[in-house]
């Protein structure tokens, strides 16, 4: 029998992607699409807002009153929180207590201590025991922990692109001691969510850095890599997709073959990561190759004389950086097939 799923924050960019994937998934069933109690979209068909879903997703958006959150868990075994951090922080404990398994797309449970929330998210975290319990949903690296989890904190978009690129080198002990990787990344405008603001308005968006040495994803990447990083995001004038370019100083004497072996060891058999050095040597990951796909594409080149590698990572921020990674985590958690991620 199919597992029932509800999405809180269903009208947003990541929520709509989740609805499409759940509808196509043979072992999942959509049981509720929610927006806030006062939302002007309540009562509308989701597909009337996201018209690629016409004829695909039939559901209507329901208003969710704050005192009705537990009722979502009586309709659905799995609840996705596609909401901003503070709402996820408030709702996840109540949904867990009501018996749901929760997949949170926000950052509300991505750290295992409360300090980053006061420092970077503008609220004091009230649930240290859940921070301790939550499993970081970076699917290729945390499969075993995800299998037993009640609360999965799906990894952020830039952190997914950055960590999938850097963790194989870290795990193989190839990054020079004390070296601080510099990650330069660009994201499409959907990374900021669906709500209109001046900074994501068509006439305002340019290709420019933002959040320099202050972006919330810098501590998330550092925490889950296990070493500091310098992370510089850029806003790109395209709808979706991330490319991260990272230069890393290697341990003295590291060969290109050792770097190749580190990526092969990390990702052989992992169908959502595509290694360009194996599949199409000499070409590089790009936005076009990953948009609307669940893949992370990785390419790298080693300069043995200089002792550096440059790694390039590309994902769709709304899919591998959010919703398809959430479904990957569901598949792992409940032992389902990879559908609809690969070959579906
Ligand atoms: N966009 C990305 O690339 C990306 C990638 C990774 C992670 N994330 C994270 O995923 C989460 C969702 O991001 P998004 O880009 O999909 O945001 P979004 O497009 O702004 O959508 C937010 C959704 O939450 C709903 N909402 C707001 N308050 C609510 C409440 N009290 N109860 C129920 N629903 C409520 C909104 O509808 P109403 O306001 O009409 O109620 C809307 O459906 C965020 O935490 C974000 O940081 C986003």
PDB file of N, CA and C and ligand atoms in Angstrom, residues 7-16 34-42 46 49-50 61-66 69 81-88 91 104-108 110 121 154-160 187-195 216-217 239-242 316-323, ligand 1:
ATOM      1  N   UNK A   7       2.175  17.914   2.110  1.00  0.00           N
ATOM      2  CA  UNK A   7       3.191  18.966   1.920  1.00  0.00           C
ATOM      3  C   UNK A   7       2.680  20.244   2.576  1.00  0.00           C
ATOM      4  N   UNK A   8       3.413  20.750   3.531  1.00  0.00           N
ATOM      5  CA  UNK A   8       3.094  22.054   4.121  1.00  0.00           C
ATOM      6  C   UNK A   8       4.006  23.078   3.438  1.00  0.00           C
ATOM      7  N   UNK A   9       3.391  24.082   2.830  1.00  0.00           N
ATOM      8  CA  UNK A   9       4.153  25.006   1.980  1.00  0.00           C
ATOM      9  C   UNK A   9       4.089  24.547   0.524  1.00  0.00           C
ATOM     10  N   UNK A  10       2.942  23.955   0.152  1.00  0.00           N
ATOM     11  CA  UNK A  10       2.836  23.282  -1.149  1.00  0.00           C
ATOM     12  C   UNK A  10       2.823  24.229  -2.331  1.00  0.00           C
ATOM     13  N   UNK A  11       2.465  25.495  -2.129  1.00  0.00           N
ATOM     14  CA  UNK A  11       2.371  26.403  -3.282  1.00  0.00           C
ATOM     15  C   UNK A  11       3.718  27.009  -3.664  1.00  0.00           C
ATOM     16  N   UNK A  12       4.741  26.803  -2.842  1.00  0.00           N
ATOM     17  CA  UNK A  12       6.054  27.378  -3.130  1.00  0.00           C
ATOM     18  C   UNK A  12       6.787  26.569  -4.185  1.00  0.00           C
ATOM     19  N   UNK A  13       7.985  27.027  -4.521  1.00  0.00           N
ATOM     20  CA  UNK A  13       8.739  26.358  -5.587  1.00  0.00           C
ATOM     21  C   UNK A  13       9.105  24.922  -5.229  1.00  0.00           C
ATOM     22  N   UNK A  14       9.609  24.709  -4.018  1.00  0.00           N
ATOM     23  CA  UNK A  14      10.009  23.335  -3.672  1.00  0.00           C
ATOM     24  C   UNK A  14       8.779  22.470  -3.412  1.00  0.00           C
ATOM     25  N   UNK A  15       7.735  23.066  -2.833  1.00  0.00           N
ATOM     26  CA  UNK A  15       6.503  22.321  -2.571  1.00  0.00           C
ATOM     27  C   UNK A  15       5.877  21.804  -3.855  1.00  0.00           C
ATOM     28  N   UNK A  16       5.842  22.628  -4.890  1.00  0.00           N
ATOM     29  CA  UNK A  16       5.255  22.209  -6.169  1.00  0.00           C
ATOM     30  C   UNK A  16       6.063  21.075  -6.791  1.00  0.00           C
ATOM     31  N   UNK A  34      -0.880  22.022   1.722  1.00  0.00           N
ATOM     32  CA  UNK A  34      -1.249  23.083   2.666  1.00  0.00           C
ATOM     33  C   UNK A  34      -0.469  24.368   2.415  1.00  0.00           C
ATOM     34  N   UNK A  35      -1.191  25.478   2.648  1.00  0.00           N
ATOM     35  CA  UNK A  35      -0.569  26.801   2.717  1.00  0.00           C
ATOM     36  C   UNK A  35      -0.977  27.413   4.060  1.00  0.00           C
ATOM     37  N   UNK A  36      -0.539  28.617   4.331  1.00  0.00           N
ATOM     38  CA  UNK A  36      -0.859  29.215   5.637  1.00  0.00           C
ATOM     39  C   UNK A  36      -2.347  29.549   5.718  1.00  0.00           C
ATOM     40  N   UNK A  37      -2.824  29.734   6.943  1.00  0.00           N
ATOM     41  CA  UNK A  37      -4.260  29.961   7.170  1.00  0.00           C
ATOM     42  C   UNK A  37      -4.759  31.176   6.402  1.00  0.00           C
ATOM     43  N   UNK A  38      -3.943  32.225   6.331  1.00  0.00           N
ATOM     44  CA  UNK A  38      -4.410  33.457   5.682  1.00  0.00           C
ATOM     45  C   UNK A  38      -3.981  33.576   4.233  1.00  0.00           C
ATOM     46  N   UNK A  39      -3.500  32.500   3.647  1.00  0.00           N
ATOM     47  CA  UNK A  39      -2.935  32.586   2.295  1.00  0.00           C
ATOM     48  C   UNK A  39      -3.987  32.945   1.250  1.00  0.00           C
ATOM     49  N   UNK A  40      -3.607  33.840   0.338  1.00  0.00           N
ATOM     50  CA  UNK A  40      -4.527  34.188  -0.752  1.00  0.00           C
ATOM     51  C   UNK A  40      -4.627  33.049  -1.759  1.00  0.00           C
ATOM     52  N   UNK A  41      -3.776  32.035  -1.636  1.00  0.00           N
ATOM     53  CA  UNK A  41      -3.832  30.895  -2.556  1.00  0.00           C
ATOM     54  C   UNK A  41      -4.680  29.741  -2.022  1.00  0.00           C
ATOM     55  N   UNK A  42      -5.145  29.834  -0.770  1.00  0.00           N
ATOM     56  CA  UNK A  42      -5.979  28.760  -0.216  1.00  0.00           C
ATOM     57  C   UNK A  42      -7.225  28.583  -1.079  1.00  0.00           C
ATOM     58  N   UNK A  46      -3.449  23.666  -7.040  1.00  0.00           N
ATOM     59  CA  UNK A  46      -1.997  23.896  -7.128  1.00  0.00           C
ATOM     60  C   UNK A  46      -1.589  24.125  -8.588  1.00  0.00           C
ATOM     61  N   UNK A  49      -1.542  27.549 -10.140  1.00  0.00           N
ATOM     62  CA  UNK A  49      -0.398  28.413  -9.834  1.00  0.00           C
ATOM     63  C   UNK A  49       0.855  27.963 -10.586  1.00  0.00           C
ATOM     64  N   UNK A  50       1.004  26.642 -10.719  1.00  0.00           N
ATOM     65  CA  UNK A  50       2.179  26.073 -11.402  1.00  0.00           C
ATOM     66  C   UNK A  50       1.635  25.278 -12.584  1.00  0.00           C
ATOM     67  N   UNK A  61      -5.155  23.566  -2.746  1.00  0.00           N
ATOM     68  CA  UNK A  61      -4.411  24.037  -1.570  1.00  0.00           C
ATOM     69  C   UNK A  61      -5.371  24.308  -0.420  1.00  0.00           C
ATOM     70  N   UNK A  62      -5.042  23.749   0.748  1.00  0.00           N
ATOM     71  CA  UNK A  62      -5.894  23.935   1.926  1.00  0.00           C
ATOM     72  C   UNK A  62      -5.203  24.871   2.917  1.00  0.00           C
ATOM     73  N   UNK A  63      -5.978  25.744   3.567  1.00  0.00           N
ATOM     74  CA  UNK A  63      -5.370  26.604   4.591  1.00  0.00           C
ATOM     75  C   UNK A  63      -5.084  25.769   5.842  1.00  0.00           C
ATOM     76  N   UNK A  64      -3.925  26.014   6.441  1.00  0.00           N
ATOM     77  CA  UNK A  64      -3.562  25.257   7.647  1.00  0.00           C
ATOM     78  C   UNK A  64      -3.536  26.208   8.844  1.00  0.00           C
ATOM     79  N   UNK A  65      -4.531  26.060   9.700  1.00  0.00           N
ATOM     80  CA  UNK A  65      -4.561  26.891  10.904  1.00  0.00           C
ATOM     81  C   UNK A  65      -3.506  26.381  11.880  1.00  0.00           C
ATOM     82  N   UNK A  66      -2.923  27.298  12.637  1.00  0.00           N
ATOM     83  CA  UNK A  66      -1.840  26.910  13.537  1.00  0.00           C
ATOM     84  C   UNK A  66      -2.268  25.815  14.514  1.00  0.00           C
ATOM     85  N   UNK A  69      -2.217  21.806  13.125  1.00  0.00           N
ATOM     86  CA  UNK A  69      -1.018  21.177  12.556  1.00  0.00           C
ATOM     87  C   UNK A  69      -1.000  19.668  12.819  1.00  0.00           C
ATOM     88  N   UNK A  81       7.973  19.535   5.108  1.00  0.00           N
ATOM     89  CA  UNK A  81       7.897  20.945   5.468  1.00  0.00           C
ATOM     90  C   UNK A  81       8.680  21.741   4.430  1.00  0.00           C
ATOM     91  N   UNK A  82       7.948  22.351   3.505  1.00  0.00           N
ATOM     92  CA  UNK A  82       8.572  23.200   2.474  1.00  0.00           C
ATOM     93  C   UNK A  82       8.323  24.647   2.865  1.00  0.00           C
ATOM     94  N   UNK A  83       8.647  24.960   4.084  1.00  0.00           N
ATOM     95  CA  UNK A  83       8.330  26.248   4.708  1.00  0.00           C
ATOM     96  C   UNK A  83       9.609  26.918   5.185  1.00  0.00           C
ATOM     97  N   UNK A  84       9.497  28.190   5.536  1.00  0.00           N
ATOM     98  CA  UNK A  84      10.704  28.877   6.016  1.00  0.00           C
ATOM     99  C   UNK A  84      11.105  28.330   7.398  1.00  0.00           C
ATOM    100  N   UNK A  85      12.347  28.657   7.773  1.00  0.00           N
ATOM    101  CA  UNK A  85      12.998  27.986   8.898  1.00  0.00           C
ATOM    102  C   UNK A  85      12.189  28.027  10.196  1.00  0.00           C
ATOM    103  N   UNK A  86      11.658  29.198  10.550  1.00  0.00           N
ATOM    104  CA  UNK A  86      10.992  29.326  11.850  1.00  0.00           C
ATOM    105  C   UNK A  86       9.689  28.513  11.872  1.00  0.00           C
ATOM    106  N   UNK A  87       9.001  28.458  10.738  1.00  0.00           N
ATOM    107  CA  UNK A  87       7.761  27.668  10.700  1.00  0.00           C
ATOM    108  C   UNK A  87       8.100  26.186  10.842  1.00  0.00           C
ATOM    109  N   UNK A  88       9.115  25.734  10.141  1.00  0.00           N
ATOM    110  CA  UNK A  88       9.548  24.336  10.297  1.00  0.00           C
ATOM    111  C   UNK A  88       9.952  24.059  11.742  1.00  0.00           C
ATOM    112  N   UNK A  91       6.722  23.684  13.707  1.00  0.00           N
ATOM    113  CA  UNK A  91       5.783  22.608  13.350  1.00  0.00           C
ATOM    114  C   UNK A  91       6.379  21.204  13.473  1.00  0.00           C
ATOM    115  N   UNK A 104      12.184  17.869   6.416  1.00  0.00           N
ATOM    116  CA  UNK A 104      12.161  19.335   6.473  1.00  0.00           C
ATOM    117  C   UNK A 104      13.134  19.901   5.445  1.00  0.00           C
ATOM    118  N   UNK A 105      12.611  20.732   4.550  1.00  0.00           N
ATOM    119  CA  UNK A 105      13.475  21.317   3.520  1.00  0.00           C
ATOM    120  C   UNK A 105      14.154  22.599   3.993  1.00  0.00           C
ATOM    121  N   UNK A 106      13.751  23.114   5.142  1.00  0.00           N
ATOM    122  CA  UNK A 106      14.389  24.328   5.661  1.00  0.00           C
ATOM    123  C   UNK A 106      15.660  23.953   6.425  1.00  0.00           C
ATOM    124  N   UNK A 107      16.301  24.970   6.989  1.00  0.00           N
ATOM    125  CA  UNK A 107      17.537  24.726   7.749  1.00  0.00           C
ATOM    126  C   UNK A 107      17.273  24.502   9.235  1.00  0.00           C
ATOM    127  N   UNK A 108      16.008  24.389   9.639  1.00  0.00           N
ATOM    128  CA  UNK A 108      15.678  24.413  11.076  1.00  0.00           C
ATOM    129  C   UNK A 108      16.288  23.282  11.890  1.00  0.00           C
ATOM    130  N   UNK A 110      19.270  21.434  10.604  1.00  0.00           N
ATOM    131  CA  UNK A 110      20.481  20.985   9.893  1.00  0.00           C
ATOM    132  C   UNK A 110      21.734  21.019  10.758  1.00  0.00           C
ATOM    133  N   UNK A 121      20.204  32.772  11.969  1.00  0.00           N
ATOM    134  CA  UNK A 121      18.820  32.602  11.504  1.00  0.00           C
ATOM    135  C   UNK A 121      17.815  33.511  12.204  1.00  0.00           C
ATOM    136  N   UNK A 154      16.730  17.910   5.297  1.00  0.00           N
ATOM    137  CA  UNK A 154      17.271  17.815   3.937  1.00  0.00           C
ATOM    138  C   UNK A 154      18.326  18.910   3.746  1.00  0.00           C
ATOM    139  N   UNK A 155      19.471  18.532   3.185  1.00  0.00           N
ATOM    140  CA  UNK A 155      20.597  19.470   3.045  1.00  0.00           C
ATOM    141  C   UNK A 155      20.207  20.666   2.185  1.00  0.00           C
ATOM    142  N   UNK A 156      20.824  21.806   2.442  1.00  0.00           N
ATOM    143  CA  UNK A 156      20.566  23.018   1.663  1.00  0.00           C
ATOM    144  C   UNK A 156      21.091  22.892   0.235  1.00  0.00           C
ATOM    145  N   UNK A 157      20.701  23.854  -0.605  1.00  0.00           N
ATOM    146  CA  UNK A 157      21.042  23.758  -2.036  1.00  0.00           C
ATOM    147  C   UNK A 157      22.532  23.986  -2.273  1.00  0.00           C
ATOM    148  N   UNK A 158      23.054  25.153  -1.878  1.00  0.00           N
ATOM    149  CA  UNK A 158      24.501  25.380  -2.041  1.00  0.00           C
ATOM    150  C   UNK A 158      25.317  24.343  -1.247  1.00  0.00           C
ATOM    151  N   UNK A 159      24.903  23.994  -0.014  1.00  0.00           N
ATOM    152  CA  UNK A 159      25.663  22.965   0.691  1.00  0.00           C
ATOM    153  C   UNK A 159      25.686  21.623  -0.048  1.00  0.00           C
ATOM    154  N   UNK A 160      24.572  21.245  -0.702  1.00  0.00           N
ATOM    155  CA  UNK A 160      24.586  19.979  -1.446  1.00  0.00           C
ATOM    156  C   UNK A 160      25.625  20.040  -2.563  1.00  0.00           C
ATOM    157  N   UNK A 187      23.670  30.871  -8.232  1.00  0.00           N
ATOM    158  CA  UNK A 187      22.352  30.233  -8.193  1.00  0.00           C
ATOM    159  C   UNK A 187      21.357  31.038  -9.024  1.00  0.00           C
ATOM    160  N   UNK A 188      20.407  30.342  -9.621  1.00  0.00           N
ATOM    161  CA  UNK A 188      19.269  30.987 -10.257  1.00  0.00           C
ATOM    162  C   UNK A 188      18.352  31.600  -9.209  1.00  0.00           C
ATOM    163  N   UNK A 189      17.440  32.441  -9.663  1.00  0.00           N
ATOM    164  CA  UNK A 189      16.647  33.288  -8.769  1.00  0.00           C
ATOM    165  C   UNK A 189      15.633  32.492  -7.943  1.00  0.00           C
ATOM    166  N   UNK A 190      15.227  31.301  -8.408  1.00  0.00           N
ATOM    167  CA  UNK A 190      14.268  30.498  -7.637  1.00  0.00           C
ATOM    168  C   UNK A 190      14.831  30.097  -6.274  1.00  0.00           C
ATOM    169  N   UNK A 191      16.138  30.219  -6.093  1.00  0.00           N
ATOM    170  CA  UNK A 191      16.744  29.928  -4.785  1.00  0.00           C
ATOM    171  C   UNK A 191      16.164  30.783  -3.676  1.00  0.00           C
ATOM    172  N   UNK A 192      15.596  31.931  -4.024  1.00  0.00           N
ATOM    173  CA  UNK A 192      15.045  32.833  -3.000  1.00  0.00           C
ATOM    174  C   UNK A 192      13.567  32.561  -2.725  1.00  0.00           C
ATOM    175  N   UNK A 193      12.984  31.543  -3.367  1.00  0.00           N
ATOM    176  CA  UNK A 193      11.564  31.262  -3.143  1.00  0.00           C
ATOM    177  C   UNK A 193      10.678  32.057  -4.083  1.00  0.00           C
ATOM    178  N   UNK A 194       9.364  31.814  -3.969  1.00  0.00           N
ATOM    179  CA  UNK A 194       8.409  32.315  -4.971  1.00  0.00           C
ATOM    180  C   UNK A 194       7.915  33.718  -4.699  1.00  0.00           C
ATOM    181  N   UNK A 195       7.999  34.133  -3.447  1.00  0.00           N
ATOM    182  CA  UNK A 195       7.436  35.445  -3.086  1.00  0.00           C
ATOM    183  C   UNK A 195       8.222  36.579  -3.768  1.00  0.00           C
ATOM    184  N   UNK A 216      24.388  32.197   5.281  1.00  0.00           N
ATOM    185  CA  UNK A 216      24.072  31.120   6.232  1.00  0.00           C
ATOM    186  C   UNK A 216      24.599  29.749   5.802  1.00  0.00           C
ATOM    187  N   UNK A 217      24.814  29.603   4.508  1.00  0.00           N
ATOM    188  CA  UNK A 217      25.279  28.286   4.067  1.00  0.00           C
ATOM    189  C   UNK A 217      26.760  28.060   4.345  1.00  0.00           C
ATOM    190  N   UNK A 239      16.391  31.245 -14.070  1.00  0.00           N
ATOM    191  CA  UNK A 239      15.433  30.804 -13.051  1.00  0.00           C
ATOM    192  C   UNK A 239      15.972  29.790 -12.045  1.00  0.00           C
ATOM    193  N   UNK A 240      16.680  28.776 -12.524  1.00  0.00           N
ATOM    194  CA  UNK A 240      17.052  27.715 -11.570  1.00  0.00           C
ATOM    195  C   UNK A 240      18.383  27.094 -11.950  1.00  0.00           C
ATOM    196  N   UNK A 241      19.011  26.448 -10.955  1.00  0.00           N
ATOM    197  CA  UNK A 241      20.300  25.797 -11.171  1.00  0.00           C
ATOM    198  C   UNK A 241      21.401  26.460 -10.371  1.00  0.00           C
ATOM    199  N   UNK A 242      22.389  25.639  -9.963  1.00  0.00           N
ATOM    200  CA  UNK A 242      23.573  26.133  -9.244  1.00  0.00           C
ATOM    201  C   UNK A 242      24.810  25.531  -9.897  1.00  0.00           C
ATOM    202  N   UNK A 316      20.344  21.216  -9.852  1.00  0.00           N
ATOM    203  CA  UNK A 316      19.135  22.039  -9.862  1.00  0.00           C
ATOM    204  C   UNK A 316      18.824  22.338  -8.395  1.00  0.00           C
ATOM    205  N   UNK A 317      18.824  23.612  -8.028  1.00  0.00           N
ATOM    206  CA  UNK A 317      18.606  23.967  -6.610  1.00  0.00           C
ATOM    207  C   UNK A 317      17.266  23.478  -6.087  1.00  0.00           C
ATOM    208  N   UNK A 318      16.245  23.401  -6.961  1.00  0.00           N
ATOM    209  CA  UNK A 318      14.917  22.981  -6.499  1.00  0.00           C
ATOM    210  C   UNK A 318      14.788  21.456  -6.443  1.00  0.00           C
ATOM    211  N   UNK A 319      15.700  20.733  -7.078  1.00  0.00           N
ATOM    212  CA  UNK A 319      15.590  19.263  -7.120  1.00  0.00           C
ATOM    213  C   UNK A 319      16.684  18.623  -6.266  1.00  0.00           C
ATOM    214  N   UNK A 320      17.871  18.399  -6.823  1.00  0.00           N
ATOM    215  CA  UNK A 320      18.916  17.802  -5.969  1.00  0.00           C
ATOM    216  C   UNK A 320      19.214  18.710  -4.771  1.00  0.00           C
ATOM    217  N   UNK A 321      19.008  20.031  -4.962  1.00  0.00           N
ATOM    218  CA  UNK A 321      19.238  20.959  -3.849  1.00  0.00           C
ATOM    219  C   UNK A 321      18.075  21.068  -2.889  1.00  0.00           C
ATOM    220  N   UNK A 322      16.986  20.331  -3.100  1.00  0.00           N
ATOM    221  CA  UNK A 322      15.813  20.419  -2.216  1.00  0.00           C
ATOM    222  C   UNK A 322      14.893  19.200  -2.405  1.00  0.00           C
ATOM    223  N   UNK A 323      13.964  19.281  -3.387  1.00  0.00           N
ATOM    224  CA  UNK A 323      12.842  18.338  -3.414  1.00  0.00           C
ATOM    225  C   UNK A 323      13.206  16.933  -3.879  1.00  0.00           C
TER     226      UNK A 323
HETATM  227  N1  LIG B   1      14.151  27.598  -3.282  1.00  0.00           N
HETATM  228  C1  LIG B   1      15.208  26.811  -3.170  1.00  0.00           C
HETATM  229  O1  LIG B   1      16.038  26.679  -4.079  1.00  0.00           O
HETATM  230  C2  LIG B   1      15.437  26.015  -1.910  1.00  0.00           C
HETATM  231  C3  LIG B   1      16.440  25.041  -1.894  1.00  0.00           C
HETATM  232  C4  LIG B   1      16.672  24.323  -0.714  1.00  0.00           C
HETATM  233  C5  LIG B   1      15.913  24.582   0.409  1.00  0.00           C
HETATM  234  N2  LIG B   1      14.947  25.549   0.381  1.00  0.00           N
HETATM  235  C6  LIG B   1      14.177  25.787   1.601  1.00  0.00           C
HETATM  236  O2  LIG B   1      12.901  25.176   1.428  1.00  0.00           O
HETATM  237  C7  LIG B   1      11.892  25.938   2.102  1.00  0.00           C
HETATM  238  C8  LIG B   1      10.834  26.350   1.076  1.00  0.00           C
HETATM  239  O3  LIG B   1      11.477  27.110   0.059  1.00  0.00           O
HETATM  240  P1  LIG B   1      10.691  27.625  -1.240  1.00  0.00           P
HETATM  241  O4  LIG B   1      11.718  28.264  -2.095  1.00  0.00           O
HETATM  242  O5  LIG B   1       9.838  26.534  -1.775  1.00  0.00           O
HETATM  243  O6  LIG B   1       9.773  28.770  -0.564  1.00  0.00           O
HETATM  244  P2  LIG B   1       8.522  29.562  -1.179  1.00  0.00           P
HETATM  245  O7  LIG B   1       8.505  29.406  -2.665  1.00  0.00           O
HETATM  246  O8  LIG B   1       8.609  30.933  -0.615  1.00  0.00           O
HETATM  247  O9  LIG B   1       7.263  28.798  -0.555  1.00  0.00           O
HETATM  248  C9  LIG B   1       6.955  28.843   0.817  1.00  0.00           C
HETATM  249  C10 LIG B   1       5.650  28.139   1.019  1.00  0.00           C
HETATM  250  O10 LIG B   1       5.295  28.145   2.417  1.00  0.00           O
HETATM  251  C11 LIG B   1       3.920  28.558   2.532  1.00  0.00           C
HETATM  252  N3  LIG B   1       3.716  29.028   3.898  1.00  0.00           N
HETATM  253  C12 LIG B   1       4.132  30.163   4.480  1.00  0.00           C
HETATM  254  N4  LIG B   1       3.739  30.208   5.775  1.00  0.00           N
HETATM  255  C13 LIG B   1       3.070  29.050   6.018  1.00  0.00           C
HETATM  256  C14 LIG B   1       2.409  28.498   7.160  1.00  0.00           C
HETATM  257  N5  LIG B   1       2.393  29.147   8.338  1.00  0.00           N
HETATM  258  N6  LIG B   1       1.789  27.295   7.043  1.00  0.00           N
HETATM  259  C15 LIG B   1       1.784  26.641   5.859  1.00  0.00           C
HETATM  260  N7  LIG B   1       2.400  27.095   4.743  1.00  0.00           N
HETATM  261  C16 LIG B   1       3.034  28.289   4.832  1.00  0.00           C
HETATM  262  C17 LIG B   1       3.776  29.566   1.405  1.00  0.00           C
HETATM  263  O11 LIG B   1       2.431  29.829   1.058  1.00  0.00           O
HETATM  264  P3  LIG B   1       1.602  31.083   1.670  1.00  0.00           P
HETATM  265  O12 LIG B   1       2.580  32.166   2.029  1.00  0.00           O
HETATM  266  O13 LIG B   1       0.649  31.472   0.581  1.00  0.00           O
HETATM  267  O14 LIG B   1       0.918  30.519   2.880  1.00  0.00           O
HETATM  268  C18 LIG B   1       4.459  28.777   0.307  1.00  0.00           C
HETATM  269  O15 LIG B   1       3.616  27.736  -0.153  1.00  0.00           O
HETATM  270  C19 LIG B   1      12.623  27.141   2.731  1.00  0.00           C
HETATM  271  O16 LIG B   1      12.953  26.853   4.059  1.00  0.00           O
HETATM  272  C20 LIG B   1      13.906  27.246   1.895  1.00  0.00           C
HETATM  273  O17 LIG B   1      14.973  27.835   2.622  1.00  0.00           O
HETATM  274  C21 LIG B   1      14.667  26.255  -0.768  1.00  0.00           C
END
